[in-house]
XYZ file of C-alpha atoms in Angstrom:
676
model
C -0.205 -18.410 -79.241
C -1.816 -20.935 -76.519
C -0.999 -20.648 -73.029
C 0.046 -23.768 -72.833
C 2.502 -22.883 -75.693
C 4.128 -19.859 -73.694
C 3.963 -22.703 -70.393
C 7.105 -24.265 -72.465
C 8.244 -21.499 -73.245
C 8.947 -19.987 -70.015
C 10.352 -22.871 -68.707
C 12.983 -22.992 -70.901
C 13.954 -19.608 -70.226
C 13.689 -21.256 -66.076
C 15.920 -24.185 -66.550
C 18.491 -21.978 -69.000
C 19.053 -19.422 -66.558
C 19.438 -22.386 -63.298
C 21.801 -23.301 -66.464
C 23.616 -19.728 -66.213
C 24.001 -19.847 -62.451
C 24.784 -23.292 -62.431
C 27.988 -21.911 -64.779
C 28.561 -18.581 -62.420
C 29.373 -20.908 -59.674
C 31.653 -23.332 -61.339
C 33.243 -19.934 -62.113
C 33.281 -18.951 -58.735
C 35.104 -22.302 -57.889
C 37.716 -22.459 -60.638
C 38.670 -18.371 -59.816
C 39.117 -19.559 -56.271
C 41.342 -21.984 -57.519
C 42.815 -20.321 -59.768
C 43.964 -17.667 -56.164
C 45.601 -20.251 -54.633
C 47.756 -21.255 -57.552
C 49.175 -17.167 -57.461
C 48.933 -17.486 -53.507
C 51.919 -20.560 -54.254
C 53.616 -18.478 -57.118
C 53.948 -15.341 -55.275
C 51.896 -13.599 -58.016
C 50.382 -10.655 -58.076
C 46.101 -10.565 -57.847
C 45.736 -9.266 -60.687
C 46.247 -9.889 -64.207
C 44.777 -7.414 -66.673
C 46.315 -8.175 -70.088
C 43.973 -11.730 -69.120
C 41.309 -10.065 -68.513
C 41.488 -7.138 -71.535
C 42.003 -11.231 -73.342
C 38.558 -12.794 -71.595
C 36.724 -8.832 -73.143
C 38.137 -9.549 -76.663
C 37.174 -13.155 -77.196
C 33.740 -12.862 -75.801
C 32.859 -10.081 -78.089
C 34.614 -11.998 -81.013
C 31.879 -14.394 -79.704
C 29.580 -12.505 -79.253
C 29.910 -11.082 -82.813
C 29.050 -15.272 -83.768
C 26.032 -15.374 -82.669
C 24.240 -12.203 -83.302
C 24.932 -10.709 -79.483
C 24.823 -7.111 -79.005
C 28.697 -5.783 -77.434
C 27.607 -3.454 -75.400
C 25.287 -6.190 -73.223
C 28.192 -8.523 -73.411
C 30.632 -5.792 -72.474
C 28.721 -4.866 -69.242
C 27.882 -8.865 -68.384
C 31.778 -9.978 -68.773
C 33.170 -6.766 -66.436
C 30.833 -7.918 -63.960
C 31.638 -11.331 -64.261
C 35.174 -10.477 -63.963
C 35.025 -7.822 -60.978
C 32.888 -10.594 -58.560
C 36.040 -12.858 -58.993
C 38.470 -10.368 -58.506
C 35.943 -9.232 -55.365
C 36.019 -13.504 -54.195
C 39.869 -13.356 -54.378
C 41.131 -10.367 -52.782
C 38.502 -12.028 -50.296
C 40.323 -15.424 -50.034
C 43.334 -13.618 -49.970
C 42.389 -11.400 -46.547
C 40.509 -14.236 -45.008
C 44.103 -16.579 -45.230
C 46.015 -12.952 -43.318
C 42.953 -12.539 -40.345
C 42.526 -16.105 -39.865
C 42.139 -15.321 -37.297
C 39.025 -13.471 -37.431
C 37.156 -15.414 -39.416
C 33.901 -16.273 -37.428
C 30.293 -17.287 -38.167
C 27.922 -14.226 -36.524
C 29.243 -10.952 -35.976
C 27.362 -8.483 -34.030
C 27.147 -4.768 -35.272
C 26.976 -1.731 -33.738
C 25.326 1.106 -36.069
C 22.807 4.075 -35.539
C 19.327 3.557 -35.256
C 18.681 6.596 -36.996
C 19.878 5.161 -40.054
C 19.153 1.938 -39.514
C 18.605 0.343 -43.012
C 21.559 2.089 -44.989
C 23.365 0.711 -41.878
C 22.417 -2.363 -42.472
C 22.987 -2.199 -46.187
C 26.804 -1.484 -45.900
C 27.085 -3.866 -42.734
C 25.309 -7.080 -45.451
C 27.603 -5.504 -48.374
C 30.572 -5.544 -46.596
C 30.068 -8.940 -44.631
C 28.979 -11.272 -47.217
C 27.916 -14.301 -45.888
C 28.038 -14.177 -42.500
C 25.320 -14.097 -39.688
C 24.549 -10.800 -38.668
C 23.196 -9.650 -35.095
C 22.571 -5.876 -35.109
C 23.076 -3.509 -31.599
C 21.065 -0.049 -31.971
C 22.193 3.017 -30.445
C 21.459 6.267 -29.986
C 24.651 7.960 -30.792
C 27.402 7.235 -33.200
C 29.645 8.478 -30.477
C 27.797 4.866 -28.842
C 28.797 3.367 -31.824
C 32.370 3.875 -30.981
C 31.709 3.220 -27.405
C 30.241 -0.714 -27.955
C 33.259 -1.406 -30.144
C 35.586 -0.254 -28.177
C 33.898 -1.885 -24.761
C 33.644 -5.012 -26.716
C 29.676 -5.003 -27.006
C 29.767 -5.522 -30.709
C 33.050 -6.922 -32.709
C 32.484 -4.030 -35.474
C 30.444 -1.020 -36.317
C 28.756 0.428 -39.001
C 29.614 4.461 -39.464
C 28.158 6.760 -42.097
C 31.136 9.230 -42.456
C 29.988 11.587 -45.833
C 28.125 11.117 -49.110
C 28.069 13.473 -52.722
C 25.859 15.650 -51.300
C 26.199 17.288 -47.862
C 30.003 16.246 -48.029
C 31.550 14.650 -44.993
C 30.331 14.105 -41.109
C 32.925 16.600 -39.065
C 31.486 14.728 -36.401
C 32.539 11.252 -37.029
C 36.075 12.712 -37.706
C 35.625 14.227 -34.152
C 34.914 10.921 -32.831
C 38.156 9.560 -34.727
C 41.266 11.196 -32.774
C 39.964 10.049 -29.511
C 38.788 7.049 -30.260
C 40.397 3.557 -29.838
C 39.125 2.043 -32.931
C 40.905 0.886 -36.229
C 39.457 1.788 -39.424
C 38.836 -1.633 -40.808
C 37.255 -1.300 -44.585
C 34.462 0.943 -46.575
C 31.513 0.507 -48.215
C 29.779 2.990 -50.500
C 26.091 2.386 -50.851
C 23.702 4.302 -53.353
C 20.690 6.567 -51.935
C 16.908 6.974 -53.702
C 15.557 9.461 -50.591
C 11.720 9.654 -51.163
C 8.414 11.350 -49.040
C 6.522 9.035 -47.398
C 3.217 9.519 -45.410
C 0.084 8.361 -44.008
C -1.627 5.864 -47.043
C -4.373 8.292 -48.966
C -1.511 11.513 -49.012
C -0.117 12.988 -52.115
C 2.359 15.730 -52.118
C -0.439 18.852 -52.753
C -1.901 17.504 -48.930
C 1.593 17.515 -46.677
C 2.330 20.283 -44.887
C 5.076 19.142 -42.701
C 8.138 16.434 -43.941
C 10.087 15.617 -41.012
C 14.186 14.788 -41.134
C 17.237 15.132 -40.471
C 19.295 17.421 -40.871
C 21.514 15.396 -43.759
C 18.679 14.602 -45.477
C 17.182 18.588 -45.800
C 21.059 18.792 -47.587
C 20.119 15.868 -49.915
C 16.474 17.303 -50.823
C 16.500 20.910 -49.839
C 15.988 21.977 -53.957
C 12.348 18.848 -53.419
C 11.458 20.914 -50.658
C 11.763 24.277 -51.475
C 10.113 23.985 -54.840
C 6.852 22.045 -52.859
C 7.280 24.718 -50.061
C 7.603 22.368 -47.124
C 8.043 23.393 -43.867
C 10.739 21.552 -41.782
C 10.272 19.219 -39.095
C 14.142 18.620 -37.657
C 14.699 15.054 -36.315
C 16.796 14.693 -33.013
C 19.946 12.450 -34.435
C 18.139 8.916 -32.661
C 14.689 9.360 -34.746
C 13.279 7.535 -37.574
C 11.412 9.249 -39.561
C 8.892 6.349 -40.797
C 8.210 6.109 -36.902
C 8.007 9.564 -36.094
C 4.861 9.190 -38.703
C 3.579 6.024 -37.775
C 3.766 7.489 -34.457
C 2.056 11.381 -34.223
C -0.649 9.638 -37.007
C -1.850 12.459 -38.267
C -2.694 13.807 -41.949
C -0.850 16.327 -43.310
C 2.647 15.181 -42.291
C 5.413 12.826 -44.322
C 8.983 11.862 -43.226
C 12.198 12.115 -45.953
C 13.856 8.281 -46.049
C 15.866 5.847 -48.191
C 13.754 3.409 -50.613
C 16.325 0.709 -48.984
C 13.912 0.973 -45.430
C 12.087 -2.589 -46.760
C 9.044 -1.825 -43.555
C 6.934 0.570 -44.518
C 3.228 -0.843 -43.489
C 0.763 0.988 -43.173
C 2.131 4.387 -45.287
C 3.020 5.424 -48.899
C 5.832 6.532 -50.977
C 4.008 9.567 -52.498
C 7.381 10.837 -54.331
C 10.508 9.100 -55.195
C 14.129 10.220 -56.351
C 13.637 13.588 -54.581
C 18.137 13.909 -53.584
C 19.414 17.426 -55.647
C 21.274 15.694 -58.247
C 21.095 11.739 -59.044
C 23.208 8.485 -57.691
C 23.919 9.891 -54.290
C 26.357 7.751 -52.450
C 26.959 7.884 -48.830
C 30.716 6.291 -48.027
C 30.451 4.008 -44.167
C 33.936 3.253 -42.507
C 33.826 -0.239 -40.641
C 35.902 0.229 -37.105
C 37.043 -2.133 -34.778
C 39.800 -3.020 -31.806
C 42.309 -4.375 -33.806
C 43.234 -2.957 -37.395
C 43.396 -5.968 -39.679
C 46.447 -7.269 -41.862
C 45.994 -6.314 -45.631
C 47.781 -8.783 -48.377
C 50.223 -6.727 -50.551
C 48.393 -8.118 -53.664
C 45.674 -6.672 -52.749
C 44.784 -3.074 -53.264
C 44.467 -0.574 -50.105
C 44.251 2.818 -48.753
C 45.247 3.542 -45.444
C 43.464 6.607 -43.467
C 46.161 8.848 -40.910
C 45.391 11.958 -38.945
C 48.005 14.812 -37.920
C 48.882 18.193 -36.979
C 51.683 20.525 -38.224
C 53.500 23.237 -37.381
C 52.431 26.861 -37.122
C 54.799 28.169 -40.123
C 54.429 28.900 -43.818
C 53.462 25.902 -46.243
C 53.826 23.353 -43.747
C 50.521 22.194 -45.030
C 52.461 22.162 -48.490
C 55.476 20.466 -46.849
C 53.678 17.619 -45.764
C 51.852 16.452 -49.051
C 54.307 16.795 -51.000
C 56.024 14.561 -49.622
C 53.158 12.496 -50.784
C 54.048 13.495 -54.172
C 57.933 12.545 -54.524
C 56.507 9.032 -52.810
C 54.146 9.256 -55.992
C 51.249 7.813 -53.651
C 47.933 9.313 -54.955
C 45.503 10.780 -51.734
C 41.667 10.597 -52.686
C 40.297 12.634 -49.461
C 41.550 15.428 -46.813
C 39.569 17.141 -44.437
C 40.181 19.328 -41.857
C 39.055 19.924 -38.569
C 39.453 22.396 -35.959
C 42.273 21.304 -32.424
C 39.774 21.139 -29.202
C 41.589 24.419 -27.003
C 43.948 25.147 -29.289
C 41.963 28.564 -31.542
C 42.890 28.491 -34.950
C 45.192 25.727 -35.518
C 43.249 22.283 -37.252
C 43.732 18.538 -37.290
C 44.137 17.267 -40.875
C 42.536 13.652 -42.126
C 44.065 12.250 -45.084
C 42.826 8.992 -47.283
C 45.907 7.539 -49.270
C 46.279 4.515 -51.620
C 48.864 2.184 -50.214
C 49.326 -0.514 -47.739
C 50.814 0.266 -44.104
C 53.252 -2.077 -44.728
C 54.603 -0.863 -48.346
C 57.791 0.327 -47.522
C 57.175 3.336 -49.754
C 54.192 4.184 -47.173
C 56.733 3.383 -44.468
C 59.249 5.802 -45.761
C 56.096 8.453 -46.392
C 54.354 8.917 -43.193
C 58.144 8.487 -41.773
C 59.062 11.748 -43.064
C 55.399 13.295 -42.192
C 56.093 12.547 -38.773
C 58.942 14.106 -38.550
C 57.597 17.872 -40.251
C 54.443 16.847 -37.876
C 53.186 18.009 -34.170
C 50.890 14.861 -34.242
C 50.570 12.226 -36.089
C 48.132 8.473 -36.029
C 47.857 5.626 -38.703
C 43.365 5.162 -37.841
C 43.988 2.244 -40.075
C 44.606 0.014 -43.226
C 42.323 -1.784 -45.012
C 41.135 -2.653 -48.452
C 39.778 -0.618 -51.519
C 35.789 -2.329 -51.962
C 35.793 -1.249 -55.562
C 37.216 -2.651 -58.172
C 38.598 -0.521 -60.931
C 36.920 -2.388 -64.796
C 39.543 -2.803 -67.044
C 40.303 -0.877 -69.573
C 40.126 -2.671 -72.632
C 39.030 -1.455 -76.728
C 36.220 -2.997 -78.216
C 37.104 -3.920 -81.791
C 36.109 -1.193 -84.510
C 36.642 1.322 -81.409
C 39.500 4.645 -81.318
C 43.131 3.657 -80.845
C 45.272 6.566 -78.988
C 46.861 8.573 -81.941
C 49.206 6.900 -84.278
C 50.054 10.170 -86.436
C 52.248 12.609 -83.798
C 52.925 15.853 -85.393
C 54.977 17.762 -83.413
C 54.755 21.919 -83.618
C 58.062 23.273 -84.921
C 59.991 25.637 -81.876
C 60.076 28.595 -84.645
C 56.269 28.775 -84.982
C 56.115 32.846 -86.290
C 52.972 33.376 -84.027
C 50.821 36.739 -84.277
C 50.725 38.164 -80.823
C 52.643 35.955 -78.716
C 55.633 38.083 -78.413
C 55.130 39.529 -74.807
C 54.481 37.557 -71.647
C 51.074 35.882 -71.418
C 49.296 36.212 -67.633
C 45.926 34.010 -69.379
C 44.779 31.254 -67.168
C 44.913 29.466 -71.001
C 48.316 29.985 -71.943
C 51.537 28.345 -71.823
C 53.049 30.492 -69.431
C 50.684 29.778 -66.946
C 50.681 26.312 -67.335
C 53.351 24.226 -69.155
C 52.211 21.083 -68.870
C 49.060 19.429 -70.380
C 45.619 19.884 -69.019
C 43.769 16.483 -69.540
C 40.551 16.589 -68.415
C 38.695 13.192 -67.042
C 34.727 12.762 -67.031
C 33.311 9.461 -65.454
C 36.988 7.317 -66.449
C 36.969 9.301 -69.968
C 40.420 11.185 -70.161
C 40.285 14.293 -73.205
C 43.353 15.612 -73.655
C 46.847 14.710 -73.578
C 47.978 11.333 -75.784
C 44.000 10.597 -76.330
C 42.142 10.970 -78.820
C 38.076 11.451 -77.222
C 35.236 10.389 -79.779
C 32.265 12.622 -78.944
C 29.066 11.592 -80.912
C 25.730 11.109 -81.300
C 22.748 13.546 -82.655
C 22.328 16.748 -83.108
C 18.756 17.073 -81.509
C 17.700 14.621 -79.188
C 13.903 14.430 -81.115
C 12.770 11.385 -79.109
C 12.866 8.740 -76.109
C 14.261 5.985 -78.853
C 15.753 8.065 -81.408
C 18.490 9.172 -78.672
C 18.367 4.796 -77.412
C 19.234 3.631 -80.590
C 22.150 6.332 -81.318
C 23.302 6.101 -77.971
C 23.851 2.180 -78.212
C 25.844 2.154 -81.645
C 27.903 4.564 -80.200
C 28.759 2.690 -77.052
C 28.611 -0.695 -79.119
C 31.338 1.630 -82.308
C 33.900 2.758 -79.415
C 32.251 6.161 -78.552
C 33.264 7.612 -75.347
C 31.019 9.989 -75.128
C 27.428 10.834 -76.435
C 26.686 14.065 -77.766
C 22.359 14.750 -77.900
C 20.957 18.933 -78.658
C 18.842 19.102 -76.015
C 18.151 23.322 -76.363
C 18.927 24.171 -79.620
C 19.993 27.696 -80.694
C 18.712 28.182 -83.984
C 18.972 31.517 -87.493
C 15.778 30.995 -87.528
C 12.764 31.574 -84.769
C 10.479 29.276 -86.802
C 13.544 25.665 -86.550
C 12.779 23.205 -84.411
C 14.308 24.472 -80.552
C 15.258 20.948 -79.210
C 12.732 19.680 -76.318
C 14.102 21.384 -73.505
C 14.359 19.682 -70.294
C 12.606 16.749 -71.380
C 15.139 15.746 -73.729
C 17.593 15.929 -71.521
C 16.003 13.377 -69.098
C 16.683 10.978 -72.241
C 19.490 11.495 -73.200
C 21.032 11.422 -69.317
C 19.338 8.269 -69.245
C 20.687 6.864 -73.097
C 24.676 8.226 -71.151
C 23.481 6.101 -67.949
C 22.150 3.063 -69.660
C 24.998 2.301 -72.017
C 27.956 4.104 -69.665
C 28.911 6.731 -71.440
C 29.435 10.512 -69.639
C 27.083 13.103 -71.342
C 27.275 17.013 -73.520
C 24.788 19.053 -74.069
C 24.702 22.413 -75.056
C 23.430 25.081 -72.725
C 21.922 28.613 -73.912
C 20.898 31.421 -71.008
C 22.746 31.789 -67.277
C 18.983 30.849 -66.342
C 19.797 27.455 -67.607
C 22.713 26.770 -65.973
C 22.850 25.185 -62.983
C 19.636 22.786 -63.670
C 21.654 21.323 -66.680
C 24.985 21.071 -65.136
C 22.694 19.735 -62.016
C 22.535 16.291 -65.524
C 25.045 17.098 -67.983
C 28.701 15.213 -67.300
C 29.825 18.641 -69.964
C 28.707 21.536 -71.421
C 28.844 22.703 -74.130
C 28.969 26.298 -75.677
C 27.749 27.271 -79.470
C 29.427 29.514 -81.556
C 26.815 31.938 -81.100
C 27.327 32.464 -77.574
C 30.939 32.255 -77.208
C 31.264 35.564 -76.687
C 28.319 35.798 -74.902
C 30.321 36.642 -71.829
C 27.223 37.026 -68.584
C 26.602 32.636 -69.882
C 30.726 31.762 -69.490
C 31.683 33.639 -66.206
C 28.215 31.471 -64.754
C 30.155 28.398 -66.450
C 32.495 29.046 -64.736
C 31.108 28.933 -61.296
C 30.207 25.061 -62.315
C 31.891 22.604 -61.644
C 31.798 20.487 -64.421
C 33.529 20.030 -67.862
C 33.187 23.036 -70.435
C 33.253 22.898 -74.304
C 34.187 26.624 -75.491
C 33.110 26.449 -79.850
C 34.793 29.216 -81.617
C 32.624 31.684 -82.828
C 32.242 31.298 -86.658
C 33.860 34.785 -87.383
C 35.738 35.142 -84.280
C 40.371 34.711 -84.079
C 41.806 32.328 -82.102
C 42.880 35.608 -79.998
C 38.928 36.030 -79.202
C 38.335 32.247 -78.851
C 41.353 32.004 -76.232
C 40.084 35.869 -74.317
C 36.883 33.774 -74.769
C 37.923 31.093 -72.797
C 39.330 33.372 -69.718
C 35.737 33.767 -68.507
C 34.848 30.519 -67.688
C 38.452 29.610 -66.034
C 38.577 33.747 -64.570
C 35.139 32.384 -61.822
C 37.726 28.985 -60.964
C 36.332 26.352 -63.670
C 39.912 25.195 -64.844
C 37.930 22.356 -66.602
C 37.914 24.050 -70.266
C 37.964 22.783 -73.738
C 38.221 24.755 -76.897
C 36.464 23.445 -80.375
C 37.442 24.182 -83.370
C 34.334 23.831 -86.033
C 34.741 26.367 -89.059
C 34.729 29.394 -89.761
C 33.147 32.081 -92.156
C 34.862 33.071 -95.166
C 34.320 33.537 -98.544
C 33.992 30.449 -100.362
C 30.549 28.551 -100.150
C 31.178 25.022 -101.534
C 31.426 24.123 -97.494
C 29.140 25.576 -94.948
C 32.293 26.208 -93.151
C 36.340 26.355 -93.835
C 37.699 23.862 -90.988
C 40.462 25.657 -89.347
C 42.925 23.251 -89.053
C 45.444 25.174 -88.441
C 43.798 26.106 -85.026
C 44.922 22.752 -83.685
C 49.368 23.166 -83.354
C 48.344 27.991 -82.517
C 46.347 26.556 -79.948
C 48.655 23.548 -78.792
C 51.626 26.094 -79.042
C 50.061 28.455 -76.658
C 47.440 27.424 -74.736
C 47.479 23.553 -72.750
C 43.964 23.157 -72.851
C 42.498 20.382 -75.142
C 41.306 20.950 -78.287
C 38.471 19.090 -80.421
C 37.646 19.290 -83.471
C 34.290 19.338 -84.950
C 34.619 18.611 -89.021
C 30.111 17.532 -89.056
C 29.404 21.696 -88.590
C 32.747 22.680 -90.674
C 31.572 20.753 -93.627
C 28.013 20.662 -93.649
C 27.873 17.462 -95.990
C 27.992 14.201 -93.992
C 30.365 13.079 -97.212
C 33.393 15.664 -95.806
C 32.629 14.659 -92.509
C 34.985 11.477 -92.094
C 37.620 12.581 -93.891
C 38.317 15.683 -92.006
C 37.600 13.445 -88.930
C 40.730 11.751 -89.782
C 42.772 14.615 -90.652
C 41.791 16.248 -87.454
C 43.764 12.891 -85.660
C 46.526 13.918 -88.211
C 47.054 16.907 -86.774
C 46.983 16.059 -83.019
C 43.756 16.794 -81.926
C 42.725 15.591 -78.739
C 39.403 14.563 -80.529
C 36.665 15.349 -82.259
C 32.854 16.086 -81.906
C 31.260 14.222 -84.434
C 26.899 13.552 -85.375
C 24.887 10.980 -86.983
C 21.613 9.344 -87.061
C 19.410 7.004 -87.690
C 17.341 8.516 -90.580
C 19.088 12.441 -91.642
C 16.024 12.848 -93.989
C 14.303 12.687 -91.518
C 16.358 14.695 -89.064
C 14.318 18.075 -87.073
C 18.210 19.458 -87.460
C 21.527 19.553 -90.202
C 20.325 16.893 -91.239
C 22.730 17.420 -94.126
C 26.130 16.851 -92.314
C 24.550 14.198 -89.979
C 26.948 9.970 -90.595
C 24.058 7.744 -91.471
C 24.854 4.279 -89.243
C 26.872 2.711 -91.279
C 29.332 5.902 -92.297
C 30.394 6.146 -88.519
C 30.495 2.442 -88.220
C 33.400 2.591 -91.277
C 34.836 6.047 -89.502
C 34.951 4.495 -86.500
C 37.132 1.969 -87.478
C 39.061 3.619 -90.230
C 40.096 6.493 -86.872
C 41.868 3.242 -85.880
C 42.832 1.669 -88.609
C 43.642 2.544 -91.945
C 44.199 6.445 -92.868
C 41.663 6.898 -95.419
C 38.396 4.745 -96.433
C 35.306 4.841 -98.730
C 32.469 6.552 -98.387
């Protein structure tokens, strides 16, 4: 290809990009006209049925144009979310017209200046901002309270270290109101003078909060910690000292690190760390009733048994969702607590008013700290054209089924005696249990980057909700492929992240439990480890949902007992998996015990999943067993497929081909049986 040809093609792409931007700007103008018309008719801000229609039309058109469903889905969900944000901002500007100005003065803490300013820019879009940098968070509150700044930006919590207790203590006595919140993703890195490496660093300057974010990295590299004062900045400190062997922790948001080098990136204990900031002002804002809102309060209860439970039960009775509950000591009153609570609702809403009034009658003290718009726009849930619908066949378990060993009241945590209502496990928006039918799918083993990416793309495009892939493989023969280990897990994580799917993978040893739990969304316990009680107990100490597979020679009672080892440690997010048991029959790899579904649903409140792949061992039998699993009332299936089953490094004969997986998803959602 000549340089002229390449240049012409690039010019075409630039022209198309410019047209795309022009179209997006036109769409924004139309979205503003839409909200103006809604305002006249006092209509709801959001019409989810219309959003679903937009997405389904986009999917239909994308198929005609040969575009990828996932690609189109991601783009249009963001476009719709942006329209919602634009319309919310329009309504808020109308109801708070007196606060609309072209330039604002913002107070924030010097130490976290880049995080704070990033949050401010995200909240106050299209507005000129001037910053007043303060040494302490207390100074930020005071600057706003005294009228020296219009707003204050304050970090209140992050997803690793949790709540910033100082902020809660200051909120109690401050006269400011919370008028907004922002969530900012933080990627922490290690910076030092040019020419330094991780091996040459001996000391790291950082704030206590940064230490909590990166404790594992600091410990693994044996780095000595030098704590900074609350008002100090790590980057400024490294420049000031200007000597070898030292480094500082900071965020990738930091724009100006001139003269310094980033020697380690993304070093937080967990991926995707978020800071939540609050915006404070002297006066409250009004939130349009059509805009989703959050209200923050602080209260203290009488010192009598059940006082807090009674107060929280008020919100349950009024069907108000609580998103945050923190407690802090009452100054001067030893062993008394103030409770800080966030609820979803507008303080002007009648239900919220009644609930707060009732809680106030039970409390010693109560104050509304602020009512403000919820910044997150939740994506509308719409099924792809090939996605599995919720169960269409409802099988009722007869009331008078004779079940062995259930005549006595059970004390098992998993039992119906312990909990009558079904447990529903939610993982990144995917619900498992209740009336949902969830499909987990992917290759038996993660074999390469391209293989897992191809599988994730198919799983996403066909409407599967969870991506599976084995990284540590328990094999009968020591000479069989044992998996790629953590390298494979990193590939699986990246694939799940790219295609917005939770991931599930197996863990085999107690030493790996917590490392794997940091990366996976669901932990799988394989059939061979169902009665590895040491492993189960260690998994029970994590906060990740667990898929417990039935041992190949175990009874249903054995599986229920095994679950108790996990549940007893405090992890109540367990789901069972029937994957076939050994019998005298040799026509299939194992015998799938479908009767386990109604039996377990009768005896336990926990979800039950079917694995048709391992039961059959033959790919052509898998679809029929999968459909039978749905018909009998299972909460989902976990099924294997592979780009080239003949070349699979494990369990190739049971892996569906891509076209078979596509057809299975269609048939699960449409017709009862298909030709495979």
